[in-house]
Short mmCIF file of C-alpha atoms in Angstrom, two decimals:
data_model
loop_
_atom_site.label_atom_id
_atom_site.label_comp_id
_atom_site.label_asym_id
_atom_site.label_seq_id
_atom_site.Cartn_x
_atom_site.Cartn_y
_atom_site.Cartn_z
CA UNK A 1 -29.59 115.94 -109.64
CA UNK A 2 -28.88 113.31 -112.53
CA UNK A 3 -30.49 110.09 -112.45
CA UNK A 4 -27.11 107.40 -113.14
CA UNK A 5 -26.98 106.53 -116.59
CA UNK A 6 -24.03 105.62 -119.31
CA UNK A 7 -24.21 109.46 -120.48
CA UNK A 8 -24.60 110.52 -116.93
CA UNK A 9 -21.32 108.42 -115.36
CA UNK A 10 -19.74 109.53 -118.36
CA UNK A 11 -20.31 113.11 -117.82
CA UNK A 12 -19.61 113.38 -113.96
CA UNK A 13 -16.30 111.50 -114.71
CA UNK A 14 -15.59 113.95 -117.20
CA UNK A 15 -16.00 116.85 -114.84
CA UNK A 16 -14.15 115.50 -112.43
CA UNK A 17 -10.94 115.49 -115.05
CA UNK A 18 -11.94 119.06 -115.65
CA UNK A 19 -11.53 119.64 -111.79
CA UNK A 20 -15.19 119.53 -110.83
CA UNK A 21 -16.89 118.16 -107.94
CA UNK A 22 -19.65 115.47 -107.95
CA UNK A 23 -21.87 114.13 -105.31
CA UNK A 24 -21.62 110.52 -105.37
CA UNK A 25 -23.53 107.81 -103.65
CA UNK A 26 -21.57 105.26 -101.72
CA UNK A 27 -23.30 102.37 -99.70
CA UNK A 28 -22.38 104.76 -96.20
CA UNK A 29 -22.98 108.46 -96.93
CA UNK A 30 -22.78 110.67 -99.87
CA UNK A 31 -19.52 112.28 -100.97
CA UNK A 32 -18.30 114.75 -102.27
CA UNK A 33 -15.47 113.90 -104.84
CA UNK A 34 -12.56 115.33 -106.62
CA UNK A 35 -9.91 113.95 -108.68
CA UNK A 36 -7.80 113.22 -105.84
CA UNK A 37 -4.65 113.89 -108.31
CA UNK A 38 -5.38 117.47 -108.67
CA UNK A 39 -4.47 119.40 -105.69
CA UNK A 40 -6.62 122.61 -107.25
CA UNK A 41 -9.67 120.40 -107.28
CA UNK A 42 -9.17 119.12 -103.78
CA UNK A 43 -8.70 122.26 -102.51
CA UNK A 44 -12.07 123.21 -103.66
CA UNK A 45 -13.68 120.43 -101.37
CA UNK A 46 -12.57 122.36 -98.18
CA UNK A 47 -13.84 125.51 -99.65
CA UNK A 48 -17.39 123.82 -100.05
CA UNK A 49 -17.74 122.42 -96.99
CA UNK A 50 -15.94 124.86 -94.91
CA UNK A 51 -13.34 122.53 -94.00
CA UNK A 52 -10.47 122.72 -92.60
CA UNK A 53 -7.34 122.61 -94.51
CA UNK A 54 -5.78 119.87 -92.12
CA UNK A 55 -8.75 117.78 -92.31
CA UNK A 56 -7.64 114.83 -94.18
CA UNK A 57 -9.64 113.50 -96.75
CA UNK A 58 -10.31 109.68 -98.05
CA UNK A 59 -9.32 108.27 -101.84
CA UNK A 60 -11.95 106.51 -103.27
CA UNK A 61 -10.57 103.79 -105.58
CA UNK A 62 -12.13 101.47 -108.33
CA UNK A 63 -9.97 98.61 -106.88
CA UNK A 64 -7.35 97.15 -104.48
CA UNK A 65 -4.65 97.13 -106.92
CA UNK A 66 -4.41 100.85 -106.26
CA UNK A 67 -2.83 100.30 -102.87
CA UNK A 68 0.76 100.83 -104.29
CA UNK A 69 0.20 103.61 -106.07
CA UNK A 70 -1.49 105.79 -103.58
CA UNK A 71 0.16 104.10 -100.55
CA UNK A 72 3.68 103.03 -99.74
CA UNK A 73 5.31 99.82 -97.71
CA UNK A 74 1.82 98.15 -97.90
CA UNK A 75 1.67 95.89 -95.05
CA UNK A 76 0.36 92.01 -95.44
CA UNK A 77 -2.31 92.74 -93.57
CA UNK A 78 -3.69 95.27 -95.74
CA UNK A 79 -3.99 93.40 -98.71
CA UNK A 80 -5.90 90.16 -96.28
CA UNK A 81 -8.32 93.18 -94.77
CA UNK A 82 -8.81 94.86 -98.92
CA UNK A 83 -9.52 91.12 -100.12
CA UNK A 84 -12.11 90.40 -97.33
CA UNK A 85 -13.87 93.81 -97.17
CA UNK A 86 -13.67 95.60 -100.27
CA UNK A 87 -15.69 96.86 -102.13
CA UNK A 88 -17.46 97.96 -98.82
CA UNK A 89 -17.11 100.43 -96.07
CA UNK A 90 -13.91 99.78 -94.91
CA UNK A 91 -11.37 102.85 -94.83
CA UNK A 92 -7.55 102.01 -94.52
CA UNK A 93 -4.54 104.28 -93.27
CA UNK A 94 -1.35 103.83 -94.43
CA UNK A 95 1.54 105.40 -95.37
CA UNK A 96 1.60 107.65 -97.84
CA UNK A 97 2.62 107.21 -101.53
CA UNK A 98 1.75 109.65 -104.23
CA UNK A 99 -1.37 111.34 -102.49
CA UNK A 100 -1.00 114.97 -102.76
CA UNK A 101 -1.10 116.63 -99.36
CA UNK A 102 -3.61 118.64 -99.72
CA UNK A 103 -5.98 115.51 -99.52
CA UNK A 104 -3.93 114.51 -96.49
CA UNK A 105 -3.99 116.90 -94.79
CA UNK A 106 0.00 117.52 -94.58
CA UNK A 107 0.27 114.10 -93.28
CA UNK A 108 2.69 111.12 -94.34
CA UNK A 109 -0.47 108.77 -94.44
CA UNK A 110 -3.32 108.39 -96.99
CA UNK A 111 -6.82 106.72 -96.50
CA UNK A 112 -7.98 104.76 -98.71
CA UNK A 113 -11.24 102.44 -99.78
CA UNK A 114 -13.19 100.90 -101.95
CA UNK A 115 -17.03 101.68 -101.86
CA UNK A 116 -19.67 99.20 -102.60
CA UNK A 117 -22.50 101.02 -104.65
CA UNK A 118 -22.77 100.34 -108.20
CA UNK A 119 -23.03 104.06 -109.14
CA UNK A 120 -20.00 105.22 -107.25
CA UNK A 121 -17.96 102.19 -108.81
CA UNK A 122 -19.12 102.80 -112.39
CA UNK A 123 -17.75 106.62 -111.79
CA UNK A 124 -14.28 105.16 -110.37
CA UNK A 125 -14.04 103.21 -113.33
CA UNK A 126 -14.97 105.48 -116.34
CA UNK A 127 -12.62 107.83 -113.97
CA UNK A 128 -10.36 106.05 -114.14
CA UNK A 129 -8.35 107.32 -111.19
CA UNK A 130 -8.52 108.34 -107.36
CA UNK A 131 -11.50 110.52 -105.81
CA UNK A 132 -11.31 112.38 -103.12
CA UNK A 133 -14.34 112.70 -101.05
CA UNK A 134 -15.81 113.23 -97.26
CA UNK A 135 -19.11 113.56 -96.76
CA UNK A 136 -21.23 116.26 -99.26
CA UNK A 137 -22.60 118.19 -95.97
CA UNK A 138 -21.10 121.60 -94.50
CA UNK A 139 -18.47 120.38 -92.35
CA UNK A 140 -19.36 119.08 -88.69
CA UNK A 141 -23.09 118.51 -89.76
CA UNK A 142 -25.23 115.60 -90.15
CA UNK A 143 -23.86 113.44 -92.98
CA UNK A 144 -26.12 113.35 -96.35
CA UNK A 145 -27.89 109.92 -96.74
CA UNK A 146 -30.10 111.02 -99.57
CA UNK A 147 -29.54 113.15 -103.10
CA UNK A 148 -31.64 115.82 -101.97
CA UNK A 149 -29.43 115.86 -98.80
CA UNK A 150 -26.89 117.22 -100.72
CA UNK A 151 -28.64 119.76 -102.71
CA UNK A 152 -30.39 121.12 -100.18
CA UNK A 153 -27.13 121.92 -98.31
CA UNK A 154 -24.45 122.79 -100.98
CA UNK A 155 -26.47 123.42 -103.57
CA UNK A 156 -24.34 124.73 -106.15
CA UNK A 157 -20.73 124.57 -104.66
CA UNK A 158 -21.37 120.94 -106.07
CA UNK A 159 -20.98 121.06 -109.81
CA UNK A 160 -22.91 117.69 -110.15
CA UNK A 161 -24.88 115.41 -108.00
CA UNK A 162 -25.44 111.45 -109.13
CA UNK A 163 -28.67 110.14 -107.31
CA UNK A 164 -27.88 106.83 -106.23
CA UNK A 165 -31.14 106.38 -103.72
CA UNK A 166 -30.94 106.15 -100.24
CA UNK A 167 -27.67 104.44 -98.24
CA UNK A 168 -27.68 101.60 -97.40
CA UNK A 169 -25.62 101.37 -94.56
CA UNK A 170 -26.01 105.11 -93.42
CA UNK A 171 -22.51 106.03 -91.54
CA UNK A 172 -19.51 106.40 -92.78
CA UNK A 173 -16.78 104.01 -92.87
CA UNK A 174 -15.01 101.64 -90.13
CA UNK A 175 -11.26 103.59 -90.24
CA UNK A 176 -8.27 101.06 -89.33
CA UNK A 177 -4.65 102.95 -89.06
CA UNK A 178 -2.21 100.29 -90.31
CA UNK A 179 0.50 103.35 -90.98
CA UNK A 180 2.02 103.24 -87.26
CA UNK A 181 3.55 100.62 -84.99
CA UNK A 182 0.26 98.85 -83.86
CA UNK A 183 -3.33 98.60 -85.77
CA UNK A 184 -5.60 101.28 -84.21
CA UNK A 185 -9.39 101.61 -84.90
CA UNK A 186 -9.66 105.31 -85.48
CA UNK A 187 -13.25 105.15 -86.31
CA UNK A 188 -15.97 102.99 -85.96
CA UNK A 189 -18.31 101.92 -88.64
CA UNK A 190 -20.48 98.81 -89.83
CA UNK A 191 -17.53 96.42 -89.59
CA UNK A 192 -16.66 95.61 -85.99
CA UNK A 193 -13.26 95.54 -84.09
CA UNK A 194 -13.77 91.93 -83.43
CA UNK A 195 -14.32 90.96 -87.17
CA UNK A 196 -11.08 92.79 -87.97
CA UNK A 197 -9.13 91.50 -85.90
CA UNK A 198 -10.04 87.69 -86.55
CA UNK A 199 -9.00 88.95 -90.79
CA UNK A 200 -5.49 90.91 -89.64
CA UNK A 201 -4.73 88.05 -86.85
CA UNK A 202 -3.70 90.47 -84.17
CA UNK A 203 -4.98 92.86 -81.85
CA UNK A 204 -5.80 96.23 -82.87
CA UNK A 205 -6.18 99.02 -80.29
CA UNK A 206 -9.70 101.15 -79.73
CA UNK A 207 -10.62 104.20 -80.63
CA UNK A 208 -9.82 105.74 -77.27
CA UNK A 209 -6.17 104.85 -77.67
CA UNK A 210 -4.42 108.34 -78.31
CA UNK A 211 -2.75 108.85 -81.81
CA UNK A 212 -0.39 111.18 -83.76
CA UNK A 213 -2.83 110.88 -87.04
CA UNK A 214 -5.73 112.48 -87.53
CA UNK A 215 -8.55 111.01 -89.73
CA UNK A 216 -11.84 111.88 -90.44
CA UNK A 217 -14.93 111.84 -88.06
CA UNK A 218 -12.17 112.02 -84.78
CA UNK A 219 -13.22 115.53 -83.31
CA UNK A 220 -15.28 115.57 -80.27
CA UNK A 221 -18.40 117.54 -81.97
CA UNK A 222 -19.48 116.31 -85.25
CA UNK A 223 -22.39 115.28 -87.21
CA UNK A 224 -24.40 117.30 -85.36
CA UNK A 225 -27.66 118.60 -86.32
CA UNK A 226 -29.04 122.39 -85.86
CA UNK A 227 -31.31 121.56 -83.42
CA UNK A 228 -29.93 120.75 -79.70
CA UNK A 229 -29.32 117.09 -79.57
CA UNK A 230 -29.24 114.99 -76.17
CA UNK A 231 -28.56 111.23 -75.52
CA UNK A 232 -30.48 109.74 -71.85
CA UNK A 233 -30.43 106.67 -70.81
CA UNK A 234 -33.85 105.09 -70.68
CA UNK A 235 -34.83 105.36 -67.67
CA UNK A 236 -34.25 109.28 -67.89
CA UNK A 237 -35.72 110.32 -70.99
CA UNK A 238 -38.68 110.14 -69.79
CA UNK A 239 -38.21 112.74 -66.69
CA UNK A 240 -36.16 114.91 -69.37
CA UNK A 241 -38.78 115.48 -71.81
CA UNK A 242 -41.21 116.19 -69.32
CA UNK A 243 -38.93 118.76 -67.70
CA UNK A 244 -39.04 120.57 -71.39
CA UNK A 245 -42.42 120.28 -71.95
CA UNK A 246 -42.90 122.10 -68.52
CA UNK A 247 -40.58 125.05 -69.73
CA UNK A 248 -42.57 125.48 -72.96
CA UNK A 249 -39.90 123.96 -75.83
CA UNK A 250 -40.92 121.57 -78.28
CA UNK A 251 -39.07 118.33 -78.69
CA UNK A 252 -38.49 115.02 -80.39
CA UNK A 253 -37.18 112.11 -78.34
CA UNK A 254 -36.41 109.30 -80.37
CA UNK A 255 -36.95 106.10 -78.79
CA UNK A 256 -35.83 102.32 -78.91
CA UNK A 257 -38.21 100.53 -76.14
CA UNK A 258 -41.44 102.09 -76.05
CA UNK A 259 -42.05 100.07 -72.92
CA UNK A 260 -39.50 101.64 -70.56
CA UNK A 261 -39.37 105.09 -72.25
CA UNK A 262 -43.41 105.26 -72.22
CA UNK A 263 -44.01 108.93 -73.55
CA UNK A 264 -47.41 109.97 -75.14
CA UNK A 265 -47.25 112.35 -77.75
CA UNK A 266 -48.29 116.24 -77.17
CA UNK A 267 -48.46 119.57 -78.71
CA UNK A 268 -44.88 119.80 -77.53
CA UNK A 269 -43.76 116.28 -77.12
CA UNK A 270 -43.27 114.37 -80.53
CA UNK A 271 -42.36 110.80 -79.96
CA UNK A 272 -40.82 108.58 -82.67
CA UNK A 273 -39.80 105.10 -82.70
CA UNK A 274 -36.41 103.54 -84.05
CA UNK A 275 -35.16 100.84 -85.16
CA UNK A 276 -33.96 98.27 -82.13
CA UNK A 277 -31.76 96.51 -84.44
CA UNK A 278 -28.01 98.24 -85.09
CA UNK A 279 -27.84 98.24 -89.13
CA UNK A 280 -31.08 99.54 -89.24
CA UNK A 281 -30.84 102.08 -86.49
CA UNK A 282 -27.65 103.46 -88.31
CA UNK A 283 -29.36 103.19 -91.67
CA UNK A 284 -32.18 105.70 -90.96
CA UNK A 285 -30.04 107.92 -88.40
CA UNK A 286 -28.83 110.74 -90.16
CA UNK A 287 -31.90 110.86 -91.92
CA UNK A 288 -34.06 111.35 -88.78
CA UNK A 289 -32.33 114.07 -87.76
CA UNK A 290 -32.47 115.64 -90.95
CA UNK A 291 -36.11 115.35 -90.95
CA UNK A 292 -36.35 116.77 -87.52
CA UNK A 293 -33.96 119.51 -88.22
CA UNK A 294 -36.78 121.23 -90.49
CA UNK A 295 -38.82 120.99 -87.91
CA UNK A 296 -38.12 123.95 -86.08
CA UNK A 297 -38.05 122.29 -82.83
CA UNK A 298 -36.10 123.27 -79.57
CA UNK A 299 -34.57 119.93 -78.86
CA UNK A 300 -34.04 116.69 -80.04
CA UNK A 301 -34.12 114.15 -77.32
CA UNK A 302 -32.80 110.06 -78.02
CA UNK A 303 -32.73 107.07 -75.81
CA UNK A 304 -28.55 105.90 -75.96
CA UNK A 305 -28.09 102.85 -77.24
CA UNK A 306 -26.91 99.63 -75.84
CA UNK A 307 -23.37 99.62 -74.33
CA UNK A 308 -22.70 96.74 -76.55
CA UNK A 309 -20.24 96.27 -79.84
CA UNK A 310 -22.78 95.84 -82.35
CA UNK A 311 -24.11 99.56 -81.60
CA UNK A 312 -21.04 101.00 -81.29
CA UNK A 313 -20.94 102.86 -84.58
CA UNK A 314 -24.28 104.53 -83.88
CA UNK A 315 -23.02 105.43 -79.83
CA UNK A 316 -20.31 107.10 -82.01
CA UNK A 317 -22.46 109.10 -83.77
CA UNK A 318 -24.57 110.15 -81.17
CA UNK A 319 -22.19 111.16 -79.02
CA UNK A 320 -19.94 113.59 -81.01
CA UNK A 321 -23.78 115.00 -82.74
CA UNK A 322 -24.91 115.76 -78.95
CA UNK A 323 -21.28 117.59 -78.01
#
């Protein structure tokens, strides 16, 4: 792992011309980048992670006047959503312009953003081009919030790993398709469908509307740990850990309200409190169950969250990590 530096950007930009891969920090999760101009480079992403070839990726730019080169028939509201929200973690599909198709998976549409973390923008700069990167785990795992994340799990199938500290927001982007007829939210993320909408000045469709593209973070199981994960409500988490505890198996339950959940801590039983705010719930998330996964536990147990919009990036989460 390199600590960023002048001679360190310089480097990992540098290997990503000689079709390398880095680890870079980005305010949501780490990724893992290629030049997103070289399709032999981008190919060796899916190889890494175990990904599948159709699994389209996301272009990491230095800036919003990139937009025409990577996309085509950018609409207006586009270039209203890139002013408000980039650099930050704001994805954006649109048509495709001269994105290879390897990092689109064969599809006529390209994602695109802008990340807000000093490190990753230095790289993008003394790039000087597009990166392609997902998330530097083993594909359908928990996403990498930390350097040693990343080294842990691909150790070296990633040629070079900035560390950047931890994330700061700690899930991956909000991803808006603006390349069919009607804005759809294809994935949620720290900016809300509400907020979006007020920027683009229409209506954009939730992520339970059914669509032709496919983006990153859509299948049913993903960022899941090793270790059995289940959501309860509340007022059944309680019964459920008790039910294990009876059986013999070891879990964590990871709790918002102490009050209503109410679970001592035993041999078998390890309670741990969360966050009960939304940006910090989702900043230590992935984390958490990282921690637990070493842990050699036989289930990982977590209150749901409220049914309300400001949590729905982290009901996201834990929903397609407990499939």
């Amino acid at each position: 792992m390199k600590t960023p530096t002048p001679e360190t950007i310089a480097a990992a930009a540098q290997c990503l011309r000689d079709g390398g891969l880095v680890a870079i920090p980005t305010e949501t999760v780490y990724g893992l980048g290629a030049d997103a101009s070289n399709p032999q480079a981008v190919l060796r992403i899916f190889a890494a992670k175990g990904r599948p070839a159709d699994h389209p990726l996301i272009v990491h730019a230095a800036g919003a006047e990139s937009l025409e080169y990577w996309a085509r028939e950018v609409p207006e509201g586009a270039l209203r959503l890139a002013a408000r929200y980039w650099p930050g973690p704001l994805t954006l599909i649109l048509k495709r312009g001269r994105a290879p198709l390897e990092v689109t998976g064969g599809q006529d549409s390209v994602g695109l953003r802008v990340p807000a973390h000093p490190v990753a923008l230095a790289l993008l700069r003394a790039f000087g081009g597009g990166v392609a990167a997902p998330s530097a785990n083993r594909f359908g795992r928990v996403s990498p919030t930390r350097a040693w994340h990343v080294r842990r799990e691909l150790g070296d199938r990633v040629d070079m790993i900035l560390d950047g500290g931890p994330c700061r927001v700690g899930v991956e982007s909000t991803i808006l398709s603006l390349a069919g007829d009607r804005p759809v939210l294809l994935r949620p993320g720290a900016i809300a469908l509400s907020e979006l909408q007020e920027v683009l000045g229409e209506e954009i469709a939730p992520p339970s509307t059914p669509v032709a593209i496919r983006a990153p973070g859509m299948l049913a199981s993903h960022y899941a740990p090793e270790t059995p994960f289940e959501v309860w409500p509340a007022e059944e988490l309680r019964q459920r850990a008790e039910e294990l505890a009876q059986t013999g198996r070891r879990a964590a339950i990871l709790f918002i309200d102490p009050q209503r959940c109410g679970i001592a801590a035993t041999p078998d039983l390890l309670p741990f409190p969360m966050p009960a705010e939304p940006d910090d719930y989702a900043r230590r998330l992935f984390a958490v169950l990282r921690r637990f996964d070493r842990m050699g536990l036989d289930v990982l147990l977590a209150e749901a969250p409220p049914e309300t919009e400001a949590w729905q990036a982290v009901r996201d989460r834990m929903r397609r990590a407990s499939c």
